[in-house]
JSON list of C-alpha atoms in Angstrom, two decimals:
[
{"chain": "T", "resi": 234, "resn": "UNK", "atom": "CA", "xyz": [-34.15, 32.98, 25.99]},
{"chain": "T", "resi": 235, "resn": "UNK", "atom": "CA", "xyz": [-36.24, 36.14, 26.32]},
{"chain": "T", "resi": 236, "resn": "UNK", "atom": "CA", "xyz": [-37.91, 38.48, 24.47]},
{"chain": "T", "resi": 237, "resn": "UNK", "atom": "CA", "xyz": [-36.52, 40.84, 21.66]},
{"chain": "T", "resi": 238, "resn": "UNK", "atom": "CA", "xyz": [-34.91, 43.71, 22.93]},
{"chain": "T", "resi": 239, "resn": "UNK", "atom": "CA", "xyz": [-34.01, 41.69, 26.25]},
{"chain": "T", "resi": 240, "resn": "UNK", "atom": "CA", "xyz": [-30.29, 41.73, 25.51]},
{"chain": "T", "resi": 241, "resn": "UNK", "atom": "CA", "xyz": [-29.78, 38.29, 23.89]},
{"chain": "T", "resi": 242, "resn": "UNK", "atom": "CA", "xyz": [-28.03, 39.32, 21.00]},
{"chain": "T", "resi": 243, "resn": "UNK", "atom": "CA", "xyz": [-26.04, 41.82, 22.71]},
{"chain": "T", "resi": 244, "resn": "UNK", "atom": "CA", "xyz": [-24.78, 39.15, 25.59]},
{"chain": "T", "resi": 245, "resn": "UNK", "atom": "CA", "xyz": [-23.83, 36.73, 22.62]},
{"chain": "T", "resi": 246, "resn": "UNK", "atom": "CA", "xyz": [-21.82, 39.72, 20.70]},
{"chain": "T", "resi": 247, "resn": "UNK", "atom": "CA", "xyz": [-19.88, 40.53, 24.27]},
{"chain": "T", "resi": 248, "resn": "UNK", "atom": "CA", "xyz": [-18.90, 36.96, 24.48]},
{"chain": "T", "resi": 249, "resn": "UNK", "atom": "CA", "xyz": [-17.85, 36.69, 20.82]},
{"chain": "T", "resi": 250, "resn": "UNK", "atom": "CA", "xyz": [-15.61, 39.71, 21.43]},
{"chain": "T", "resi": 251, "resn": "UNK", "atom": "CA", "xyz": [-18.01, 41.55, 18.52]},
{"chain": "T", "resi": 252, "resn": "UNK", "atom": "CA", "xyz": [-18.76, 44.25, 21.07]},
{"chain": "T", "resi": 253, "resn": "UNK", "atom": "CA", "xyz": [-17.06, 45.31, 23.91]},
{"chain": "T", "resi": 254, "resn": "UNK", "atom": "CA", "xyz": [-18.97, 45.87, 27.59]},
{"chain": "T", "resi": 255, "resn": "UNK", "atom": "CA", "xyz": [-19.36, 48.93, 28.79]},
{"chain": "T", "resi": 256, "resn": "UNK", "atom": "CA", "xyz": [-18.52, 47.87, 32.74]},
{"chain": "T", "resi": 257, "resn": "UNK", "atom": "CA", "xyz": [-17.84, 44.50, 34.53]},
{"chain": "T", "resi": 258, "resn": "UNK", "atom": "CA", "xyz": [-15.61, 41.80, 33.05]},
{"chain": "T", "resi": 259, "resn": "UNK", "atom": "CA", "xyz": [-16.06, 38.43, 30.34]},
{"chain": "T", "resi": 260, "resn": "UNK", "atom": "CA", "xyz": [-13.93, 35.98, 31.02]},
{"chain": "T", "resi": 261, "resn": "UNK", "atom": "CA", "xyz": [-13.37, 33.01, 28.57]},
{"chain": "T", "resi": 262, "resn": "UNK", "atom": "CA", "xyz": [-11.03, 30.20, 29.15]},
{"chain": "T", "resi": 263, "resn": "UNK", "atom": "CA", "xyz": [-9.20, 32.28, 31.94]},
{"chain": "T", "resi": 264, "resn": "UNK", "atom": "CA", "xyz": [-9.29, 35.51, 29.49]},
{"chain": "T", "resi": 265, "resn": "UNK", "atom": "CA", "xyz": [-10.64, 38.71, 30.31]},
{"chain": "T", "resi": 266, "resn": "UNK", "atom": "CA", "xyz": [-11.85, 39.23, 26.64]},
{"chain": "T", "resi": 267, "resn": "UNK", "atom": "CA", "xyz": [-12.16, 43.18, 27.22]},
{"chain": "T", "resi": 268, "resn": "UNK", "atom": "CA", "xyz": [-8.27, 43.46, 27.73]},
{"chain": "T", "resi": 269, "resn": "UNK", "atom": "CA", "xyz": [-7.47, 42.43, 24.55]},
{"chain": "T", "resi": 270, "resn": "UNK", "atom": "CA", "xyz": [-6.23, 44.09, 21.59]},
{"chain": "T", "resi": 271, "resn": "UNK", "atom": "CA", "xyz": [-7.42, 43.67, 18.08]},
{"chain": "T", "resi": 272, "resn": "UNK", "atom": "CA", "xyz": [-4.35, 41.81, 17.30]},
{"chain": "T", "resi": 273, "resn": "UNK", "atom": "CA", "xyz": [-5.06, 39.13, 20.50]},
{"chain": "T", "resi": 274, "resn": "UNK", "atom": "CA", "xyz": [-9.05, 38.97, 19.65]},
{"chain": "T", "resi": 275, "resn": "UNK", "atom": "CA", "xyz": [-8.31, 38.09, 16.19]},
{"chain": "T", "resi": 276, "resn": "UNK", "atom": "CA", "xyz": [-6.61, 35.16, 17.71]},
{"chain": "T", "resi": 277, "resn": "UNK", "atom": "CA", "xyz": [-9.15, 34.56, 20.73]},
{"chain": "T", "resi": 278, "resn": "UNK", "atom": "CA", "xyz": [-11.81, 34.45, 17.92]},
{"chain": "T", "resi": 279, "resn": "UNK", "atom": "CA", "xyz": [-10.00, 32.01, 15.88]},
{"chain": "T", "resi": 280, "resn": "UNK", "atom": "CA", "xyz": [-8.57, 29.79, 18.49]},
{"chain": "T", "resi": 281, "resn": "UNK", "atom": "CA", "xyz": [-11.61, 29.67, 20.78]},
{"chain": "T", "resi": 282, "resn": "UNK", "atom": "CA", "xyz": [-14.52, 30.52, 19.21]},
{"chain": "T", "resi": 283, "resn": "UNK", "atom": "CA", "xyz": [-17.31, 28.97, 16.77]},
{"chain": "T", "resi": 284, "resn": "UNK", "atom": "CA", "xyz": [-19.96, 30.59, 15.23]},
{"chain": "T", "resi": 285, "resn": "UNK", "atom": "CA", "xyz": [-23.63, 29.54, 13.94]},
{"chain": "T", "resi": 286, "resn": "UNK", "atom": "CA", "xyz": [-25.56, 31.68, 12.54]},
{"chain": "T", "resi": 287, "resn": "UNK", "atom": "CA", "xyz": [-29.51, 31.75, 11.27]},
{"chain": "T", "resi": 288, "resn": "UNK", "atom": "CA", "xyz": [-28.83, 32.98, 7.73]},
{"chain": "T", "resi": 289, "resn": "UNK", "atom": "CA", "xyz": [-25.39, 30.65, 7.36]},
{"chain": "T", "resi": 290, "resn": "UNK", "atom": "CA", "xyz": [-23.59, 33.33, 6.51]},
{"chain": "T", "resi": 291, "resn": "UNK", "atom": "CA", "xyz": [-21.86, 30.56, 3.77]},
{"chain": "T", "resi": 292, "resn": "UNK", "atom": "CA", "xyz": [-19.87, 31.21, 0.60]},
{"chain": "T", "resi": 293, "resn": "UNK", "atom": "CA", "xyz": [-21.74, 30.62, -2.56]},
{"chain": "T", "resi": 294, "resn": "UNK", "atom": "CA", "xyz": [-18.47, 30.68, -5.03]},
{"chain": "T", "resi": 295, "resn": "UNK", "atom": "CA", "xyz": [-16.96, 28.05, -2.87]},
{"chain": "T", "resi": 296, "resn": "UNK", "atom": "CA", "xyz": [-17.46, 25.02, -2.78]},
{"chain": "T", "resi": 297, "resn": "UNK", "atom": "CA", "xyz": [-19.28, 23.58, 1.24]},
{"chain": "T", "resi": 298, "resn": "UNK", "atom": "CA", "xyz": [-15.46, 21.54, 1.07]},
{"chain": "T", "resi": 299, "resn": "UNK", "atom": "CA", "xyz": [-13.69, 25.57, 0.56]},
{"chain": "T", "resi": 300, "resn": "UNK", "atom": "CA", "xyz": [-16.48, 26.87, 3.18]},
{"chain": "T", "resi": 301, "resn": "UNK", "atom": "CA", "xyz": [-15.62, 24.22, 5.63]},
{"chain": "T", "resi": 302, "resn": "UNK", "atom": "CA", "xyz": [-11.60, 24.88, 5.14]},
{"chain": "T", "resi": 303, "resn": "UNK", "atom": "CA", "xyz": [-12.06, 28.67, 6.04]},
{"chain": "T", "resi": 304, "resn": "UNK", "atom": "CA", "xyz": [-10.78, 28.55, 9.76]},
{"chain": "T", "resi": 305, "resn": "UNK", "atom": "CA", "xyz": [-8.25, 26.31, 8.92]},
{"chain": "T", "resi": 306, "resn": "UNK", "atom": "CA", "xyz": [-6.60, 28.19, 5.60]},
{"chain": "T", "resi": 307, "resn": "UNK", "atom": "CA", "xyz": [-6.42, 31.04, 8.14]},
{"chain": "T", "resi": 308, "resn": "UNK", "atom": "CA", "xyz": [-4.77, 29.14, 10.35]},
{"chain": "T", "resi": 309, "resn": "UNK", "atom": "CA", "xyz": [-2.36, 28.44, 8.08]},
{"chain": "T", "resi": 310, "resn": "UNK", "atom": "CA", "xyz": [-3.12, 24.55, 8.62]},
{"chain": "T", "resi": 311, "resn": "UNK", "atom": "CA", "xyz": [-1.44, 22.34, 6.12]},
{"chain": "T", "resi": 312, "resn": "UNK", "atom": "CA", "xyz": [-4.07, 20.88, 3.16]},
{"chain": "T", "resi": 313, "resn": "UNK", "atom": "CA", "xyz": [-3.61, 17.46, 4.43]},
{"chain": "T", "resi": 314, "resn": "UNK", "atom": "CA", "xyz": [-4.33, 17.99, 7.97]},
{"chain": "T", "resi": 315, "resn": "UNK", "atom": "CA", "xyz": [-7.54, 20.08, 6.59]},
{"chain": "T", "resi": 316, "resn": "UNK", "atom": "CA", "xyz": [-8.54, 16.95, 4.12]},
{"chain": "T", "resi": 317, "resn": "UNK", "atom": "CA", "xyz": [-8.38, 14.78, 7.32]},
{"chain": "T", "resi": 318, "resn": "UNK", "atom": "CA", "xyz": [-10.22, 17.15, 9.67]},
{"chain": "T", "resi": 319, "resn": "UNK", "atom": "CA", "xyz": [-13.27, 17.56, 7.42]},
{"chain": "T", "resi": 320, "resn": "UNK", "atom": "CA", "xyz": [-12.72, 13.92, 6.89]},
{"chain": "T", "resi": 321, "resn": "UNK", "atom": "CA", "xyz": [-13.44, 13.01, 10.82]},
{"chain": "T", "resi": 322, "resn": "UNK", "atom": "CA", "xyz": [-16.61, 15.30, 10.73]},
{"chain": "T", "resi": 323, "resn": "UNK", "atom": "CA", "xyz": [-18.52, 14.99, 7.33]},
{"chain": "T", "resi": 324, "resn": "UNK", "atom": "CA", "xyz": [-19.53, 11.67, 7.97]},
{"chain": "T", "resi": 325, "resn": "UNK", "atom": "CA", "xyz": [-20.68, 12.89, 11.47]},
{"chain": "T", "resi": 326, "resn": "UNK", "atom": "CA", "xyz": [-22.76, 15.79, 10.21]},
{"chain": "T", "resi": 327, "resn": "UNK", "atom": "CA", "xyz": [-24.16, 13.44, 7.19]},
{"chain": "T", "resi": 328, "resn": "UNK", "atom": "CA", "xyz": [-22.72, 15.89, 4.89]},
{"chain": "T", "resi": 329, "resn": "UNK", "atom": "CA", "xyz": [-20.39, 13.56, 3.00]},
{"chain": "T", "resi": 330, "resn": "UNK", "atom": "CA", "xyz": [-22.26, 13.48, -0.34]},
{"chain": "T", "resi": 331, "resn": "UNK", "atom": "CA", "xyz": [-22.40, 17.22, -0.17]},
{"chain": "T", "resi": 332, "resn": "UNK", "atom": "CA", "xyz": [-18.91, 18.58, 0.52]},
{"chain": "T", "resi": 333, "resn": "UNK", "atom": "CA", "xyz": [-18.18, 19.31, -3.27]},
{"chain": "T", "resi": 334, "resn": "UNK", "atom": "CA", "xyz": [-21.49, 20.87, -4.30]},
{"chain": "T", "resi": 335, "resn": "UNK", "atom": "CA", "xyz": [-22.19, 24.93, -3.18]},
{"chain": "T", "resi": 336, "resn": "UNK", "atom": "CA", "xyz": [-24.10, 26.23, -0.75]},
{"chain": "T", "resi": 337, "resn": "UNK", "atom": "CA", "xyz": [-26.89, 27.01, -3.27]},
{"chain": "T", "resi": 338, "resn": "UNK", "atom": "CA", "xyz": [-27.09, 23.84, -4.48]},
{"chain": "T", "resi": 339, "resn": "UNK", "atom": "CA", "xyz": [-28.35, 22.09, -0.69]},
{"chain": "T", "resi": 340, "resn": "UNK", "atom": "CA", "xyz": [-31.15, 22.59, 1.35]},
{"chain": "T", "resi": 341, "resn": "UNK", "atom": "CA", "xyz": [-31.40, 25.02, 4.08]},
{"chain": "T", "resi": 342, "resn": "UNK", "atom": "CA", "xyz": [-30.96, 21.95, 7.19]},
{"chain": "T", "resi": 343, "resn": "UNK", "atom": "CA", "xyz": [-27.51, 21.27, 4.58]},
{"chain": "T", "resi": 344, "resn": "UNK", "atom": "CA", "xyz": [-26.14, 24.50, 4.46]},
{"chain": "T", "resi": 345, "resn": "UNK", "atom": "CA", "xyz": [-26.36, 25.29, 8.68]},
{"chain": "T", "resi": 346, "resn": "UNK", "atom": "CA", "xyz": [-25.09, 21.33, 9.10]},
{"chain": "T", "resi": 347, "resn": "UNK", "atom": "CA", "xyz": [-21.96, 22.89, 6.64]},
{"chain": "T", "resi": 348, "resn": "UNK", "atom": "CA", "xyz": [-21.90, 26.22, 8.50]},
{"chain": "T", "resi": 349, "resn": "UNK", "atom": "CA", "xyz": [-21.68, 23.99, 12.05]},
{"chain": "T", "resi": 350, "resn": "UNK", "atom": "CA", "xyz": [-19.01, 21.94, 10.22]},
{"chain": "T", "resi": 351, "resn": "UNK", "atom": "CA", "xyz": [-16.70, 25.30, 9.70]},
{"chain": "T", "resi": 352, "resn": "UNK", "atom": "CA", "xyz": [-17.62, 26.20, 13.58]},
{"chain": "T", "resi": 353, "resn": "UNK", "atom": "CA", "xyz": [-16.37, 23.09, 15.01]},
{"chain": "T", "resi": 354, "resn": "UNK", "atom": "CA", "xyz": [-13.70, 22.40, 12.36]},
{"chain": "T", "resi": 355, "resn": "UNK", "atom": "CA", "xyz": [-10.80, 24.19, 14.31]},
{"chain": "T", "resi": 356, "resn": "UNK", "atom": "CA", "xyz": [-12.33, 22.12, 17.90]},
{"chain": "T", "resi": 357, "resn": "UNK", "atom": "CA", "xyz": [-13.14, 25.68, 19.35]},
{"chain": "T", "resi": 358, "resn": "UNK", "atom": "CA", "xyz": [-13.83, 26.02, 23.40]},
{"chain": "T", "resi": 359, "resn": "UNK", "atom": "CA", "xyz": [-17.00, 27.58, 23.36]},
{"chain": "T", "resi": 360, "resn": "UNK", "atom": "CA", "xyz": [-19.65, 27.52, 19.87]},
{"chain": "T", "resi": 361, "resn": "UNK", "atom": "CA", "xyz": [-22.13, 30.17, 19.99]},
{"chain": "T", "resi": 362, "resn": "UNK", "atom": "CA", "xyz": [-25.19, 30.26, 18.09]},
{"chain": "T", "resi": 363, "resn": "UNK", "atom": "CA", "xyz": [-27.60, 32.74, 17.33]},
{"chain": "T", "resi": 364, "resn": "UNK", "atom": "CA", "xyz": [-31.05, 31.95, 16.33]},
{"chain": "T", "resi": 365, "resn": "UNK", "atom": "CA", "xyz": [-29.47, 28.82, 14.37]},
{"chain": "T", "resi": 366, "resn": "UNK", "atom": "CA", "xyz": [-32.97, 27.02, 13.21]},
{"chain": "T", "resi": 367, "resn": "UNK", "atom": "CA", "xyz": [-34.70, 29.95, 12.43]},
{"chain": "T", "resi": 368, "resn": "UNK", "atom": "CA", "xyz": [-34.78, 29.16, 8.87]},
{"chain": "T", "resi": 369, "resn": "UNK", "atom": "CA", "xyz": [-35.29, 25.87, 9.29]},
{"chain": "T", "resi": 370, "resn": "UNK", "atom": "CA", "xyz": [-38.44, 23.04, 8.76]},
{"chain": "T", "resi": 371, "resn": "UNK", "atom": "CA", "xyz": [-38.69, 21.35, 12.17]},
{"chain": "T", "resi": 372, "resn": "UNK", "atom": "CA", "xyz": [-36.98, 18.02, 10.89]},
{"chain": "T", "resi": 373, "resn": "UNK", "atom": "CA", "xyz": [-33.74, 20.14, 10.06]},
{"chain": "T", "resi": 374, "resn": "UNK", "atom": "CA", "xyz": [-34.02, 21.91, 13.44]},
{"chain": "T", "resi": 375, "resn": "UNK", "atom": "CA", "xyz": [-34.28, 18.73, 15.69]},
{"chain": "T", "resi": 376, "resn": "UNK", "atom": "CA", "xyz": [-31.20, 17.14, 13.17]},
{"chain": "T", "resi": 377, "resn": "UNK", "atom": "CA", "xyz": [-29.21, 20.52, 13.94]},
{"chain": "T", "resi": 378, "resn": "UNK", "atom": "CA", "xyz": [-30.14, 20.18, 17.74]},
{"chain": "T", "resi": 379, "resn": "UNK", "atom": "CA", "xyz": [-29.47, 16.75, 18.41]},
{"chain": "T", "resi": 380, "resn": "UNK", "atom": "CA", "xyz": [-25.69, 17.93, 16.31]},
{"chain": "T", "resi": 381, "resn": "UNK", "atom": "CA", "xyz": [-25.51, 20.12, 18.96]},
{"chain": "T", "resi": 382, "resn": "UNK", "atom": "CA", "xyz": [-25.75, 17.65, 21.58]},
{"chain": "T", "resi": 383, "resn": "UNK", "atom": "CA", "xyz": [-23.36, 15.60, 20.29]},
{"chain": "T", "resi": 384, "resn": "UNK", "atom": "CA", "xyz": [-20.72, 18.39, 20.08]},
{"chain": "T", "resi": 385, "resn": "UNK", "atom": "CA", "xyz": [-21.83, 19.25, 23.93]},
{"chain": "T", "resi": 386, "resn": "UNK", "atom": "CA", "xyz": [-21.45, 15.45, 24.62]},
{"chain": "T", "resi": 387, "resn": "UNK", "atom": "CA", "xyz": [-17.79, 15.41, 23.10]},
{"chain": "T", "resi": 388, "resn": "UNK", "atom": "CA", "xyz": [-16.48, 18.05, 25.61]},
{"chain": "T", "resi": 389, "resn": "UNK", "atom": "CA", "xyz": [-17.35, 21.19, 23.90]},
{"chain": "T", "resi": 390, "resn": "UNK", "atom": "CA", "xyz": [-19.51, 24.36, 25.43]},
{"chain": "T", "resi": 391, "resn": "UNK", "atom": "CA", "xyz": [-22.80, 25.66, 23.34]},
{"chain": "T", "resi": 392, "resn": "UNK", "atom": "CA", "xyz": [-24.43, 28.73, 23.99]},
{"chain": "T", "resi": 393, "resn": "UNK", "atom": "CA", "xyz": [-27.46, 29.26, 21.60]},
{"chain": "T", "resi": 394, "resn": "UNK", "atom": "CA", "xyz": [-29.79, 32.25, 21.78]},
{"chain": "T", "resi": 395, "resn": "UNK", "atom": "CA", "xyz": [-33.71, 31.10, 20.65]},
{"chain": "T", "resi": 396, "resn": "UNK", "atom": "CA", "xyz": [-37.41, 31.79, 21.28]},
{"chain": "T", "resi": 397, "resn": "UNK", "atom": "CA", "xyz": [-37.91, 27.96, 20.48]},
{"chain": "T", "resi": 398, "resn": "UNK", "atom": "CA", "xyz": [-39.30, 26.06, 23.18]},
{"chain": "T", "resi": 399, "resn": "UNK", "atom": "CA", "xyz": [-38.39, 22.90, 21.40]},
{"chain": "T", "resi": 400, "resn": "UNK", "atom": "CA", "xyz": [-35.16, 23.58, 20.78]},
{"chain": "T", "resi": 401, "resn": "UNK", "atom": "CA", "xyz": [-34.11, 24.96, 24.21]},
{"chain": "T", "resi": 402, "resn": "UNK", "atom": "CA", "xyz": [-35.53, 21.70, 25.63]},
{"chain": "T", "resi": 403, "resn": "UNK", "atom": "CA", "xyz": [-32.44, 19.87, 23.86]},
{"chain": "T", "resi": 404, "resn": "UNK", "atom": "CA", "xyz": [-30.73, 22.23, 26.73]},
{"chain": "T", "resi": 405, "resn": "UNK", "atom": "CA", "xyz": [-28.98, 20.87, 29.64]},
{"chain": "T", "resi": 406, "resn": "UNK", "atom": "CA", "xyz": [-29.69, 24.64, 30.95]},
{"chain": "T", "resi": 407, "resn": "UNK", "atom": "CA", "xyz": [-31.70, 27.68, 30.16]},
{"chain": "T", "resi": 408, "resn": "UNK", "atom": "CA", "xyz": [-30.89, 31.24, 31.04]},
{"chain": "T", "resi": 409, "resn": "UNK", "atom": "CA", "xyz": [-33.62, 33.63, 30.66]},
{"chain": "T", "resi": 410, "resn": "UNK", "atom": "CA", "xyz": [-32.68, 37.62, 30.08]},
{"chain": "T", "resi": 411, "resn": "UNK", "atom": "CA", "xyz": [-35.02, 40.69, 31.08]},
{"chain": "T", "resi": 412, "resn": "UNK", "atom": "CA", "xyz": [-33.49, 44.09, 30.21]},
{"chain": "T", "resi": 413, "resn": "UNK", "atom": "CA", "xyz": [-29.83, 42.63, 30.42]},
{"chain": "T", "resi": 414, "resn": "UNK", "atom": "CA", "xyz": [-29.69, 41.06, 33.00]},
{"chain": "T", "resi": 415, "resn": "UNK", "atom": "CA", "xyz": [-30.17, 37.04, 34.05]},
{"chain": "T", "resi": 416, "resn": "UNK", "atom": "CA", "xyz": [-33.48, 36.93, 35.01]},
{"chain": "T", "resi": 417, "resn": "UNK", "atom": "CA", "xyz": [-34.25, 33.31, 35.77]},
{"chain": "T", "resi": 418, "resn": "UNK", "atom": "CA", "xyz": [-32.87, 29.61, 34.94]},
{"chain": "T", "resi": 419, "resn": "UNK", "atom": "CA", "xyz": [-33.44, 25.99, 34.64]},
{"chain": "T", "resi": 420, "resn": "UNK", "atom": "CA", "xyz": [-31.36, 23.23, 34.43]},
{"chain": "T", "resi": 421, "resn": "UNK", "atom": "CA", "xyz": [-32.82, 19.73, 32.99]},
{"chain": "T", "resi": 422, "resn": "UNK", "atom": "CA", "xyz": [-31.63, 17.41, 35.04]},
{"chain": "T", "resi": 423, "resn": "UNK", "atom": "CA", "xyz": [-32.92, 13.89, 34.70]},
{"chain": "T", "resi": 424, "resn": "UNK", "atom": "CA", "xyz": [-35.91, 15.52, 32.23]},
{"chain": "T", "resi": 425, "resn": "UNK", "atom": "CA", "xyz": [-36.40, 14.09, 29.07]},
{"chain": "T", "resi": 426, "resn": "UNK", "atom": "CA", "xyz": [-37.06, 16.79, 26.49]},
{"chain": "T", "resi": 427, "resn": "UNK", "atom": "CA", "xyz": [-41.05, 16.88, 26.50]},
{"chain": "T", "resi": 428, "resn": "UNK", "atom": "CA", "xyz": [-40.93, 17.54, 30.32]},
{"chain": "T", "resi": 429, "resn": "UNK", "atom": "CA", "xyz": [-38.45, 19.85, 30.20]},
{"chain": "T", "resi": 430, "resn": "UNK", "atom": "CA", "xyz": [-39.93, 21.88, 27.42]},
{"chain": "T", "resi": 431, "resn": "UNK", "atom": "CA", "xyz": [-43.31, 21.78, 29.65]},
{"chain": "T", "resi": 432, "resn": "UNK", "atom": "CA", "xyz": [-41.13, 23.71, 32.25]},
{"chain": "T", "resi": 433, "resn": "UNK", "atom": "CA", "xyz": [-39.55, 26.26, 30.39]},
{"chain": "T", "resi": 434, "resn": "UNK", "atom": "CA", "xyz": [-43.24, 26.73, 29.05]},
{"chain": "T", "resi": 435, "resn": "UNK", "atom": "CA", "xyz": [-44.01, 27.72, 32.76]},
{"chain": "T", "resi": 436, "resn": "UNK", "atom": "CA", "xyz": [-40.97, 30.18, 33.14]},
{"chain": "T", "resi": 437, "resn": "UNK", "atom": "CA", "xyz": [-42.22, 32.13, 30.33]},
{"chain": "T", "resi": 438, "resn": "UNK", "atom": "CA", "xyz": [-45.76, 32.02, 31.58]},
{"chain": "T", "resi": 439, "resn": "UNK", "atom": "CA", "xyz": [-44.49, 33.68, 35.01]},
{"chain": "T", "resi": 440, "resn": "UNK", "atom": "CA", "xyz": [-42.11, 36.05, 32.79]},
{"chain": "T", "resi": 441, "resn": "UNK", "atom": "CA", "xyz": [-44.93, 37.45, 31.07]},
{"chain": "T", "resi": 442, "resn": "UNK", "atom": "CA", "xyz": [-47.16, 37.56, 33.79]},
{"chain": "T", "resi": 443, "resn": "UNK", "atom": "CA", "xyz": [-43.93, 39.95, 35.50]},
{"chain": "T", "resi": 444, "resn": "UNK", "atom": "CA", "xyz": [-43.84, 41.67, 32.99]},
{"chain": "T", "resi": 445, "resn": "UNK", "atom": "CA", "xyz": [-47.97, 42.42, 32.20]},
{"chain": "T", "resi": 446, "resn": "UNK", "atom": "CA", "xyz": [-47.79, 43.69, 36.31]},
{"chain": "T", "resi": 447, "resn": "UNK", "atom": "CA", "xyz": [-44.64, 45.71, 35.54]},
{"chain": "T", "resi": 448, "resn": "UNK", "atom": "CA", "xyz": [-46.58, 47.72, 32.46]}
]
């Protein structure tokens, strides 16, 4: 969290190997992501990574099945395999019903449950999401959050960037950036979601009072 022009973005695009870092070093799953070549990021991205993004970013002319199978096709992952993957997570995601209608046939909460199916699809290390309720009703955002926390629960590492109290509060921890750098951060604990939101309602309180004595 933090405001715009703090250097969310930019942190999330370093980790996702979009841009590189001008000094220090990333290292994901015991790889220095900065030493590697287009040919090995291609791979890191593919093998490692998940994305979720806050406009989709799904294919209209295909089917959310064909959207879904993306990772896998270039993967080179038998048709099979990729029938029983989706298989294990549609029913999961509550996209069952949906997987042979396209993207512009669903609703918006649909399409980013589809998009998080394609992110988790291949079983990636880390999933990183930017701004991924943004154009969503508050129903779809708490469905997509508590999605999230099942992935986290199953063994696999979120990092979301968000200016939603509510949704950071699904958190187990929240990192708060001022002009690129890690500023402050809470972990939950034992909180339940309303308490925890109260708290990172405080942080932000003291971050803008820094940042009203800094002007």
């Amino acid at each position: 969290m933090g405001e715009s022009g703090s250097g969310k973005t930019t942190l999330l695009n370093i980790i996702a190997t979009l841009d590189k870092a001008t000094e220090g070093s990333v290292f994901i799953s015991g790889k220095d992501v900065n030493s590697l070549n287009n040919s090995e990021i291609s791979s890191f991205r593919r093998e490692k990574l998940g994305f979720v993004f806050q406009d989709f970013n799904l294919l209209d002319s295909f089917s959310n099945r064909d959207n879904i199978y993306l990772p896998l096709v270039l993967s080179d992952v038998k048709p099979a395999v990729m029938n029983e993957k989706v298989g294990e997570i549609a029913p999961i995601l509550k996209i069952s019903d949906i997987l042979d209608k396209y993207p512009y046939q669903i609703s918006g909460g649909q399409k980013q449950r589809v998009a998080i199916a394609r992110a988790i699809i291949t079983k990636p290390d880390l999933l990183l999401a930017d701004e991924p309720t943004g154009s969503l009703d508050s129903k779809s955002a708490e469905v997509v959050m508590k999605t999230f926390c099942d992935i986290n629960n199953n063994g696999q590492t979120v990092l979301m960037v968000t200016h939603s109290v509510k949704c950071a509060s699904f958190a187990k921890r929240v990192i708060f950036i001022k002009d690129g750098r890690v500023y402050h951060e809470i972990y939950k604990g034992s909180d339940d979601n309303l308490t925890f939101s109260e708290r990172i309602n405080q942080s932000q309180i003291m971050l803008n009072e820094v940042n009203n004595y800094e002007k």
